[in-house]
């Protein structure tokens, strides 16, 4: 069922992408120098659909990086909690082994007052 739904979505998107590419294949010139638009070293001529797709990919990557950096606090907390949980598991295993061995060796009462 999942493959069917994926095909149901990806096939129309692929057709739409191809139609978009054919409709926007005329070349455009992009300049990276805001002060001299005629500078050949800072201009690129490419089809419009490539420019739009490249900008969309750049936006997705930039958004992903920003999100990754924004979530570093949560990743740090998860690492700290995992460390605490690991220590608690070790302590629990120790307490269980002490509890199970209490019949063989009588442990001193923990509630007994000294003095």
mmCIF file of C-alpha atoms in Angstrom:
data_model
loop_
_atom_site.group_PDB
_atom_site.id
_atom_site.type_symbol
_atom_site.label_atom_id
_atom_site.label_comp_id
_atom_site.label_asym_id
_atom_site.label_seq_id
_atom_site.Cartn_x
_atom_site.Cartn_y
_atom_site.Cartn_z
ATOM 1 C CA UNK A 1 0.000 0.000 0.000
ATOM 2 C CA UNK A 2 2.848 2.354 0.847
ATOM 3 C CA UNK A 3 4.517 1.826 -2.544
ATOM 4 C CA UNK A 4 1.220 2.560 -4.244
ATOM 5 C CA UNK A 5 0.800 5.844 -2.356
ATOM 6 C CA UNK A 6 4.405 6.802 -3.042
ATOM 7 C CA UNK A 7 3.863 6.168 -6.756
ATOM 8 C CA UNK A 8 0.598 8.056 -6.628
ATOM 9 C CA UNK A 9 2.443 11.105 -5.328
ATOM 10 C CA UNK A 10 5.822 10.833 -7.097
ATOM 11 C CA UNK A 11 4.553 10.183 -10.629
ATOM 12 C CA UNK A 12 2.451 13.382 -10.828
ATOM 13 C CA UNK A 13 5.276 15.360 -9.203
ATOM 14 C CA UNK A 14 7.720 14.010 -11.776
ATOM 15 C CA UNK A 15 5.385 14.937 -14.638
ATOM 16 C CA UNK A 16 4.907 18.395 -13.119
ATOM 17 C CA UNK A 17 8.683 18.804 -12.792
ATOM 18 C CA UNK A 18 9.243 17.859 -16.455
ATOM 19 C CA UNK A 19 6.504 20.241 -17.655
ATOM 20 C CA UNK A 20 8.001 23.008 -15.470
ATOM 21 C CA UNK A 21 11.466 22.370 -16.919
ATOM 22 C CA UNK A 22 10.239 22.528 -20.538
ATOM 23 C CA UNK A 23 8.213 25.673 -19.892
ATOM 24 C CA UNK A 24 11.140 27.493 -18.221
ATOM 25 C CA UNK A 25 14.140 26.447 -20.267
ATOM 26 C CA UNK A 26 15.075 29.902 -21.611
ATOM 27 C CA UNK A 27 18.428 31.178 -20.338
ATOM 28 C CA UNK A 28 18.707 33.845 -17.689
ATOM 29 C CA UNK A 29 21.797 35.710 -16.529
ATOM 30 C CA UNK A 30 22.466 35.943 -12.815
ATOM 31 C CA UNK A 31 25.041 38.391 -11.509
ATOM 32 C CA UNK A 32 26.704 38.207 -8.114
ATOM 33 C CA UNK A 33 28.221 41.699 -8.261
ATOM 34 C CA UNK A 34 25.654 44.309 -7.173
ATOM 35 C CA UNK A 35 27.858 47.223 -8.280
ATOM 36 C CA UNK A 36 28.857 46.079 -11.778
ATOM 37 C CA UNK A 37 26.228 43.949 -13.524
ATOM 38 C CA UNK A 38 28.421 43.598 -16.638
ATOM 39 C CA UNK A 39 31.332 41.927 -14.858
ATOM 40 C CA UNK A 40 31.859 38.608 -16.665
ATOM 41 C CA UNK A 41 33.606 36.986 -13.691
ATOM 42 C CA UNK A 42 30.566 37.392 -11.447
ATOM 43 C CA UNK A 43 27.795 36.360 -13.851
ATOM 44 C CA UNK A 44 26.313 33.004 -14.759
ATOM 45 C CA UNK A 45 23.921 32.202 -17.597
ATOM 46 C CA UNK A 46 21.773 29.106 -17.140
ATOM 47 C CA UNK A 47 18.213 27.902 -17.778
ATOM 48 C CA UNK A 48 15.602 29.360 -15.453
ATOM 49 C CA UNK A 49 14.380 25.979 -14.138
ATOM 50 C CA UNK A 50 17.920 25.063 -13.024
ATOM 51 C CA UNK A 51 18.197 28.355 -11.167
ATOM 52 C CA UNK A 52 14.847 27.860 -9.412
ATOM 53 C CA UNK A 53 15.644 24.258 -8.460
ATOM 54 C CA UNK A 54 19.134 25.228 -7.227
ATOM 55 C CA UNK A 55 17.669 28.005 -5.058
ATOM 56 C CA UNK A 56 15.068 25.589 -3.657
ATOM 57 C CA UNK A 57 17.760 23.011 -2.829
ATOM 58 C CA UNK A 58 19.885 25.727 -1.206
ATOM 59 C CA UNK A 59 16.873 26.799 0.875
ATOM 60 C CA UNK A 60 16.202 23.255 2.049
ATOM 61 C CA UNK A 61 19.855 22.736 3.003
ATOM 62 C CA UNK A 62 20.074 26.110 4.776
ATOM 63 C CA UNK A 63 16.847 25.402 6.669
ATOM 64 C CA UNK A 64 18.077 21.951 7.674
ATOM 65 C CA UNK A 65 21.376 23.349 8.959
ATOM 66 C CA UNK A 66 19.596 26.104 10.897
ATOM 67 C CA UNK A 67 17.223 23.556 12.434
ATOM 68 C CA UNK A 68 20.116 21.254 13.338
ATOM 69 C CA UNK A 69 21.950 24.094 15.102
ATOM 70 C CA UNK A 70 18.729 25.197 16.785
ATOM 71 C CA UNK A 71 18.175 21.753 18.271
ATOM 72 C CA UNK A 72 21.656 21.353 19.787
ATOM 73 C CA UNK A 73 20.275 22.168 23.235
ATOM 74 C CA UNK A 74 17.839 19.261 23.025
ATOM 75 C CA UNK A 75 20.510 16.862 21.759
ATOM 76 C CA UNK A 76 22.734 17.848 24.688
ATOM 77 C CA UNK A 77 19.903 17.204 27.142
ATOM 78 C CA UNK A 78 19.204 13.796 25.585
ATOM 79 C CA UNK A 79 22.863 12.787 25.954
ATOM 80 C CA UNK A 80 22.826 13.889 29.597
ATOM 81 C CA UNK A 81 19.592 12.001 30.331
ATOM 82 C CA UNK A 82 20.927 8.879 28.605
ATOM 83 C CA UNK A 83 24.013 9.033 30.819
ATOM 84 C CA UNK A 84 21.815 9.409 33.919
ATOM 85 C CA UNK A 85 19.619 6.505 32.816
ATOM 86 C CA UNK A 86 22.673 4.321 32.221
ATOM 87 C CA UNK A 87 23.952 5.094 35.732
ATOM 88 C CA UNK A 88 20.492 4.364 37.191
ATOM 89 C CA UNK A 89 20.393 0.993 35.400
ATOM 90 C CA UNK A 90 23.785 0.065 36.825
ATOM 91 C CA UNK A 91 22.655 1.072 40.316
ATOM 92 C CA UNK A 92 19.399 -0.876 39.920
ATOM 93 C CA UNK A 93 21.287 -3.987 38.812
ATOM 94 C CA UNK A 94 23.543 -3.650 41.847
ATOM 95 C CA UNK A 95 20.590 -3.269 44.200
ATOM 96 C CA UNK A 96 18.819 -6.255 42.636
ATOM 97 C CA UNK A 97 21.880 -8.438 43.024
ATOM 98 C CA UNK A 98 22.232 -7.344 46.643
ATOM 99 C CA UNK A 99 18.537 -8.059 47.245
ATOM 100 C CA UNK A 100 18.761 -11.511 45.700
ATOM 101 C CA UNK A 101 21.848 -12.375 47.725
ATOM 102 C CA UNK A 102 20.360 -11.189 51.033
ATOM 103 C CA UNK A 103 19.203 -14.702 51.908
ATOM 104 C CA UNK A 104 22.696 -16.085 51.487
ATOM 105 C CA UNK A 105 24.354 -13.234 53.335
ATOM 106 C CA UNK A 106 22.387 -11.159 55.767
ATOM 107 C CA UNK A 107 22.826 -7.502 54.907
ATOM 108 C CA UNK A 108 22.872 -5.052 57.783
ATOM 109 C CA UNK A 109 19.594 -3.239 58.153
ATOM 110 C CA UNK A 110 19.750 0.058 56.373
ATOM 111 C CA UNK A 111 17.343 1.679 58.848
ATOM 112 C CA UNK A 112 19.331 0.760 61.982
ATOM 113 C CA UNK A 113 20.711 3.728 63.847
ATOM 114 C CA UNK A 114 24.370 3.848 64.614
ATOM 115 C CA UNK A 115 25.326 5.199 68.020
#
